Amino acid sequence: MPEYWLTMLDEENFKYTVERGIYGLPESASGLAQFIKPGHRLVAYVMKEGCRELCQSFAAVLEIAGEWRKSTKPIWPDEREKGIVLYPWVVDVRVLAKGRVEFSKVKERLEELLGRGLDAKKLRLYALYYAKRPLPPGVGEFLEEELRKGQVTETRGAEFTHEDLLMAVVEVGRWLGFRVEREYRIDNFRVDVAFFKPPRATPFAVVEVHVGGDIYKDLAALKHAYDRYGSKLIYVLAGDEEAVARLLDGQGAFHEIREHVAVVRAEELLKLREALRLDGARRLLKWLELVK
């Protein structure tokens, strides 16, 4: 079973970590890098200070997906604000579960696992900076399960936002072994996401996400990527399926890419992401040498 480590972040840094797939340690905690290894999991807790949405909540479980390396330039929001490197040791991470589990709602169960009298302030005693060891058995597993329950509820009744679907695309791309770039510019066009597959220097695939807005602009960006690089095209839709089908099936310019674009419904994308988060699914992909 993997080890679980508790990390406490402010909301801005948490969102950056999830969006960019990277986590950092300050120099004072650099010794922990030798103990937090690939396959271990980080339980991310958002602190009250400066938060807006996720205050005092467990917000994600992240899997360590590489080896630790040195960072030499400011990348996190608080680093850029101060113009200095605060987290010189960084590592790639993948999201296993994401949502919001308020501390107050799981306090009773956590007290059973960690001891009576637990509150939000005492919780930091179990964080990796302070404890310098993993969470006791059962704690990380419980919190991951609670986050997954919330994801199922959200998926069933959600109205999808553009950002939610972009994050899902990014996560799926990383799980499948691609280097992922958001808002990638190709000449005068910009696609939402580009997937890169070495040794190829140009995008292997590009993705546009449509929740609302100009379908013509989306398809024009996809067509340009195909004309310029021969990239595989993916169009994620949270609506307007019939309008897109008419444009692709008609006799206009977009008819040329009809056979080269995969149209994916938002619900299907989220189901794929959930499948890739399962340990068994990832082991199978590695066994078949489809991912590293």
Tab-separated table of C-alpha atoms in Angstrom:
chain	number	residue	atom	x	y	z
A	1	MET	CA	0.000	0.000	0.000
A	2	PRO	CA	1.269	3.522	-0.774
A	3	GLU	CA	2.260	5.920	1.983
A	4	TYR	CA	0.082	9.018	2.462
A	5	TRP	CA	1.577	12.358	3.515
A	6	LEU	CA	-0.434	15.385	4.638
A	7	THR	CA	0.520	18.698	3.029
A	8	MET	CA	-1.082	22.008	3.994
A	9	LEU	CA	-1.243	24.691	1.312
A	10	ASP	CA	-2.779	28.088	0.801
A	11	GLU	CA	-5.532	28.112	-1.819
A	12	GLU	CA	-3.544	29.837	-4.569
A	13	ASN	CA	-0.626	27.442	-4.312
A	14	PHE	CA	-2.991	24.470	-4.141
A	15	LYS	CA	-4.702	25.479	-7.381
A	16	TYR	CA	-1.349	26.050	-9.065
A	17	THR	CA	-0.112	22.641	-7.913
A	18	VAL	CA	-3.163	20.864	-9.330
A	19	GLU	CA	-3.223	22.862	-12.567
A	20	ARG	CA	0.490	22.491	-13.319
A	21	GLY	CA	1.011	19.023	-11.877
A	22	ILE	CA	3.968	20.040	-9.733
A	23	TYR	CA	4.596	20.148	-5.960
A	24	GLY	CA	7.412	21.823	-4.044
A	25	LEU	CA	9.248	21.606	-0.726
A	26	PRO	CA	11.091	24.445	1.038
A	27	GLU	CA	14.789	24.055	1.778
A	28	SER	CA	13.988	23.481	5.460
A	29	ALA	CA	12.084	20.306	4.507
A	30	SER	CA	14.419	19.147	1.739
A	31	GLY	CA	15.395	16.065	3.737
A	32	LEU	CA	11.880	14.691	3.245
A	33	ALA	CA	12.469	14.347	-0.493
A	34	GLN	CA	14.408	11.136	0.106
A	35	PHE	CA	11.413	9.601	1.907
A	36	ILE	CA	8.527	10.827	-0.297
A	37	LYS	CA	8.945	8.528	-3.272
A	38	PRO	CA	7.218	7.838	-6.611
A	39	GLY	CA	3.861	6.194	-5.944
A	40	HIS	CA	3.451	7.834	-2.539
A	41	ARG	CA	0.425	10.109	-2.124
A	42	LEU	CA	-0.058	13.635	-0.851
A	43	VAL	CA	-3.298	14.558	0.898
A	44	ALA	CA	-3.699	18.277	0.173
A	45	TYR	CA	-5.420	20.407	2.816
A	46	VAL	CA	-6.264	24.063	2.121
A	47	MET	CA	-5.556	26.359	5.057
A	48	LYS	CA	-7.925	29.066	6.264
A	49	GLU	CA	-5.551	31.991	5.728
A	50	GLY	CA	-6.300	33.828	2.489
A	51	CYS	CA	-8.726	31.226	1.151
A	52	ARG	CA	-11.994	31.894	-0.670
A	53	GLU	CA	-13.622	28.569	-1.580
A	54	LEU	CA	-11.827	25.608	0.005
A	55	CYS	CA	-11.170	26.914	3.525
A	56	GLN	CA	-10.153	24.238	6.043
A	57	SER	CA	-10.916	21.436	3.620
A	58	PHE	CA	-9.165	18.409	2.215
A	59	ALA	CA	-9.128	19.212	-1.500
A	60	ALA	CA	-7.143	16.535	-3.351
A	61	VAL	CA	-5.043	13.403	-3.218
A	62	LEU	CA	-1.969	13.638	-5.444
A	63	GLU	CA	0.362	10.855	-6.526
A	64	ILE	CA	4.112	11.454	-6.728
A	65	ALA	CA	4.874	10.829	-10.405
A	66	GLY	CA	8.614	11.337	-10.737
A	67	GLU	CA	11.894	12.103	-9.015
A	68	TRP	CA	12.630	15.243	-7.037
A	69	ARG	CA	14.646	17.936	-8.804
A	70	LYS	CA	16.004	21.426	-8.096
A	71	SER	CA	14.028	24.526	-9.060
A	72	THR	CA	16.015	27.687	-9.744
A	73	LYS	CA	13.281	30.217	-10.561
A	74	PRO	CA	10.071	31.415	-8.868
A	75	ILE	CA	7.043	29.505	-10.159
A	76	TRP	CA	4.388	29.429	-7.400
A	77	PRO	CA	2.207	32.524	-6.837
A	78	ASP	CA	3.855	33.474	-3.530
A	79	GLU	CA	7.315	32.957	-5.064
A	80	ARG	CA	6.513	35.257	-7.992
A	81	GLU	CA	5.067	37.863	-5.639
A	82	LYS	CA	8.284	37.948	-3.598
A	83	GLY	CA	10.622	37.335	-6.533
A	84	ILE	CA	12.491	34.518	-4.768
A	85	VAL	CA	12.518	30.724	-4.775
A	86	LEU	CA	10.715	29.436	-1.684
A	87	TYR	CA	10.336	25.799	-2.789
A	88	PRO	CA	13.643	24.714	-4.348
A	89	TRP	CA	12.765	21.002	-4.424
A	90	VAL	CA	9.981	20.083	-6.844
A	91	VAL	CA	8.379	16.903	-8.161
A	92	ASP	CA	5.712	16.035	-10.727
A	93	VAL	CA	2.348	14.930	-9.314
A	94	ARG	CA	-0.882	13.505	-10.713
A	95	VAL	CA	-4.373	14.071	-9.316
A	96	LEU	CA	-6.015	10.902	-8.008
A	97	ALA	CA	-9.032	12.562	-6.399
A	98	LYS	CA	-10.152	16.179	-6.188
A	99	GLY	CA	-13.054	17.953	-4.551
A	100	ARG	CA	-13.887	19.340	-1.142
A	101	VAL	CA	-14.133	17.458	2.135
A	102	GLU	CA	-14.558	19.939	4.970
A	103	PHE	CA	-12.568	19.181	8.105
A	104	SER	CA	-15.623	19.772	10.285
A	105	LYS	CA	-17.587	17.061	8.464
A	106	VAL	CA	-14.956	14.342	8.931
A	107	LYS	CA	-13.624	15.503	12.312
A	108	GLU	CA	-15.353	12.723	14.238
A	109	ARG	CA	-13.914	9.958	12.054
A	110	LEU	CA	-10.460	11.563	12.092
A	111	GLU	CA	-10.571	11.651	15.881
A	112	GLU	CA	-11.171	7.899	15.841
A	113	LEU	CA	-8.090	7.470	13.663
A	114	LEU	CA	-5.814	10.136	15.155
A	115	GLY	CA	-7.021	10.758	18.696
A	116	ARG	CA	-9.592	12.789	20.606
A	117	GLY	CA	-9.516	16.557	20.786
A	118	LEU	CA	-8.448	17.044	17.186
A	119	ASP	CA	-9.131	20.465	15.682
A	120	ALA	CA	-7.984	22.348	12.587
A	121	LYS	CA	-4.968	23.806	14.405
A	122	LYS	CA	-3.828	20.469	15.816
A	123	LEU	CA	-4.181	18.901	12.375
A	124	ARG	CA	-0.955	20.614	11.311
A	125	LEU	CA	0.931	18.404	13.769
A	126	TYR	CA	0.334	15.568	11.293
A	127	ALA	CA	1.510	17.576	8.268
A	128	LEU	CA	4.732	16.435	6.660
A	129	TYR	CA	6.608	19.633	7.615
A	130	TYR	CA	5.935	18.997	11.318
A	131	ALA	CA	5.519	15.257	11.671
A	132	LYS	CA	8.227	14.391	9.108
A	133	ARG	CA	6.505	11.062	8.594
A	134	PRO	CA	3.495	9.669	6.704
A	135	LEU	CA	-0.031	9.746	8.073
A	136	PRO	CA	-1.015	6.814	10.307
A	137	PRO	CA	-2.576	3.847	8.474
A	138	GLY	CA	-6.167	4.346	7.365
A	139	VAL	CA	-6.221	8.152	7.400
A	140	GLY	CA	-5.152	8.806	3.819
A	141	GLU	CA	-7.276	5.969	2.493
A	142	PHE	CA	-10.337	7.354	4.289
A	143	LEU	CA	-9.839	10.885	2.947
A	144	GLU	CA	-9.242	9.657	-0.599
A	145	GLU	CA	-12.462	7.642	-0.450
A	146	GLU	CA	-14.398	10.694	0.792
A	147	LEU	CA	-13.031	12.824	-2.048
A	148	ARG	CA	-13.985	10.172	-4.595
A	149	LYS	CA	-17.549	10.054	-3.240
A	150	GLY	CA	-17.835	13.785	-3.813
A	151	GLN	CA	-16.553	13.435	-7.371
A	152	VAL	CA	-19.256	10.902	-8.224
A	153	THR	CA	-21.955	13.251	-6.916
A	154	GLU	CA	-20.536	16.209	-8.855
A	155	THR	CA	-20.285	14.262	-12.106
A	156	ARG	CA	-23.890	13.088	-11.954
A	157	GLY	CA	-25.439	16.511	-11.647
A	158	ALA	CA	-22.803	18.931	-12.804
A	159	GLU	CA	-23.035	21.844	-15.159
A	160	PHE	CA	-19.546	21.768	-16.565
A	161	THR	CA	-17.329	24.832	-16.553
A	162	HIS	CA	-14.641	25.405	-19.153
A	163	GLU	CA	-11.948	25.298	-16.469
A	164	ASP	CA	-13.239	22.007	-15.008
A	165	LEU	CA	-13.063	20.319	-18.393
A	166	LEU	CA	-9.674	21.831	-19.201
A	167	MET	CA	-8.299	20.393	-15.970
A	168	ALA	CA	-9.738	16.994	-16.880
A	169	VAL	CA	-8.072	17.142	-20.315
A	170	VAL	CA	-4.740	18.082	-18.759
A	171	GLU	CA	-4.983	15.277	-16.227
A	172	VAL	CA	-5.901	12.644	-18.824
A	173	GLY	CA	-3.016	13.765	-21.011
A	174	ARG	CA	-0.532	13.438	-18.161
A	175	TRP	CA	-1.883	10.023	-17.160
A	176	LEU	CA	-1.342	8.876	-20.743
A	177	GLY	CA	2.266	9.993	-20.667
A	178	PHE	CA	2.122	13.191	-22.713
A	179	ARG	CA	3.812	16.473	-21.949
A	180	VAL	CA	0.909	18.880	-21.712
A	181	GLU	CA	0.757	22.610	-22.451
A	182	ARG	CA	-2.283	24.808	-21.966
A	183	GLU	CA	-3.202	27.696	-24.273
A	184	TYR	CA	-0.678	26.678	-26.899
A	185	ARG	CA	-0.230	29.164	-29.730
A	186	ILE	CA	0.081	28.030	-33.350
A	187	ASP	CA	0.717	31.079	-35.535
A	188	ASN	CA	-2.340	33.334	-35.103
A	189	PHE	CA	-4.419	30.596	-33.490
A	190	ARG	CA	-4.436	29.254	-29.945
A	191	VAL	CA	-5.675	25.844	-28.829
A	192	ASP	CA	-6.815	25.062	-25.299
A	193	VAL	CA	-4.391	22.165	-24.774
A	194	ALA	CA	-1.541	20.581	-26.730
A	195	PHE	CA	-0.132	17.086	-26.121
A	196	PHE	CA	3.523	16.428	-26.947
A	197	LYS	CA	5.126	13.030	-27.500
A	198	PRO	CA	8.938	12.888	-27.827
A	199	PRO	CA	10.889	12.929	-30.037
A	200	ARG	CA	8.294	14.907	-31.995
A	201	ALA	CA	8.740	18.647	-31.362
A	202	THR	CA	5.322	19.709	-32.680
A	203	PRO	CA	1.985	18.835	-31.033
A	204	PHE	CA	1.026	15.172	-31.350
A	205	ALA	CA	-2.560	16.150	-30.527
A	206	VAL	CA	-4.466	19.341	-29.790
A	207	VAL	CA	-7.669	19.816	-27.818
A	208	GLU	CA	-10.408	22.421	-27.866
A	209	VAL	CA	-13.018	22.495	-25.082
A	210	HIS	CA	-16.462	23.924	-25.854
A	211	VAL	CA	-18.865	24.898	-23.088
A	212	GLY	CA	-20.180	28.008	-24.808
A	213	GLY	CA	-18.948	30.517	-27.335
A	214	ASP	CA	-17.822	30.426	-30.951
A	215	ILE	CA	-17.802	26.946	-32.509
A	216	TYR	CA	-16.310	28.341	-35.726
A	217	LYS	CA	-13.316	29.713	-33.824
A	218	ASP	CA	-12.740	26.358	-32.097
A	219	LEU	CA	-12.916	24.386	-35.335
A	220	ALA	CA	-10.718	26.896	-37.148
A	221	ALA	CA	-8.014	26.440	-34.499
A	222	LEU	CA	-8.261	22.652	-34.790
A	223	LYS	CA	-8.134	22.773	-38.589
A	224	HIS	CA	-5.071	25.012	-38.537
A	225	ALA	CA	-3.270	22.583	-36.206
A	226	TYR	CA	-4.051	19.754	-38.611
A	227	ASP	CA	-2.984	21.730	-41.686
A	228	ARG	CA	0.204	22.984	-40.004
A	229	TYR	CA	1.412	19.922	-38.112
A	230	GLY	CA	-0.889	17.021	-38.927
A	231	SER	CA	-1.850	16.896	-35.244
A	232	LYS	CA	-4.586	14.590	-34.027
A	233	LEU	CA	-7.656	16.643	-33.156
A	234	ILE	CA	-9.907	16.355	-30.102
A	235	TYR	CA	-13.017	18.452	-29.507
A	236	VAL	CA	-14.608	18.170	-26.047
A	237	LEU	CA	-18.248	19.255	-26.004
A	238	ALA	CA	-20.547	20.164	-23.136
A	239	GLY	CA	-23.322	20.976	-25.601
A	240	ASP	CA	-24.043	22.023	-29.209
A	241	GLU	CA	-23.327	18.513	-30.531
A	242	GLU	CA	-25.795	18.885	-33.400
A	243	ALA	CA	-24.371	22.224	-34.528
A	244	VAL	CA	-20.848	20.796	-34.533
A	245	ALA	CA	-21.997	17.725	-36.458
A	246	ARG	CA	-23.626	19.921	-39.118
A	247	LEU	CA	-20.426	21.904	-39.624
A	248	LEU	CA	-18.266	18.791	-39.870
A	249	ASP	CA	-20.686	16.968	-42.163
A	250	GLY	CA	-21.385	19.941	-44.431
A	251	GLN	CA	-19.553	21.055	-47.538
A	252	GLY	CA	-17.595	23.901	-45.941
A	253	ALA	CA	-13.950	24.105	-44.895
A	254	PHE	CA	-14.459	22.016	-41.758
A	255	HIS	CA	-15.623	19.034	-43.807
A	256	GLU	CA	-11.914	18.443	-44.531
A	257	ILE	CA	-11.172	17.528	-40.909
A	258	ARG	CA	-14.296	15.432	-40.306
A	259	GLU	CA	-12.322	12.169	-40.384
A	260	HIS	CA	-9.497	13.604	-38.288
A	261	VAL	CA	-11.304	14.966	-35.229
A	262	ALA	CA	-12.497	12.945	-32.239
A	263	VAL	CA	-15.591	14.536	-30.717
A	264	VAL	CA	-15.843	13.663	-27.020
A	265	ARG	CA	-18.771	14.513	-24.759
A	266	ALA	CA	-17.920	16.125	-21.420
A	267	GLU	CA	-19.406	13.209	-19.475
A	268	GLU	CA	-17.254	10.745	-21.409
A	269	LEU	CA	-14.107	12.749	-20.688
A	270	LEU	CA	-14.823	12.758	-16.955
A	271	LYS	CA	-15.505	9.017	-16.947
A	272	LEU	CA	-12.176	8.454	-18.694
A	273	ARG	CA	-10.412	10.558	-16.088
A	274	GLU	CA	-11.995	8.588	-13.266
A	275	ALA	CA	-10.995	5.303	-14.909
A	276	LEU	CA	-7.384	6.463	-15.266
A	277	ARG	CA	-7.291	7.390	-11.588
A	278	LEU	CA	-7.855	3.747	-10.622
A	279	ASP	CA	-4.744	1.852	-9.572
A	280	GLY	CA	-5.699	-1.201	-11.620
A	281	ALA	CA	-6.169	0.819	-14.801
A	282	ARG	CA	-2.760	2.460	-14.440
A	283	ARG	CA	-1.062	-0.868	-13.751
A	284	LEU	CA	-2.628	-2.295	-16.907
A	285	LEU	CA	-1.411	0.630	-19.031
A	286	LYS	CA	2.094	0.232	-17.645
A	287	TRP	CA	2.003	-3.541	-18.147
A	288	LEU	CA	1.086	-3.042	-21.800
A	289	GLU	CA	3.872	-0.439	-22.037
A	290	LEU	CA	1.403	2.206	-23.160
A	291	VAL	CA	2.689	4.567	-20.465
A	292	LYS	CA	5.838	4.680	-18.368
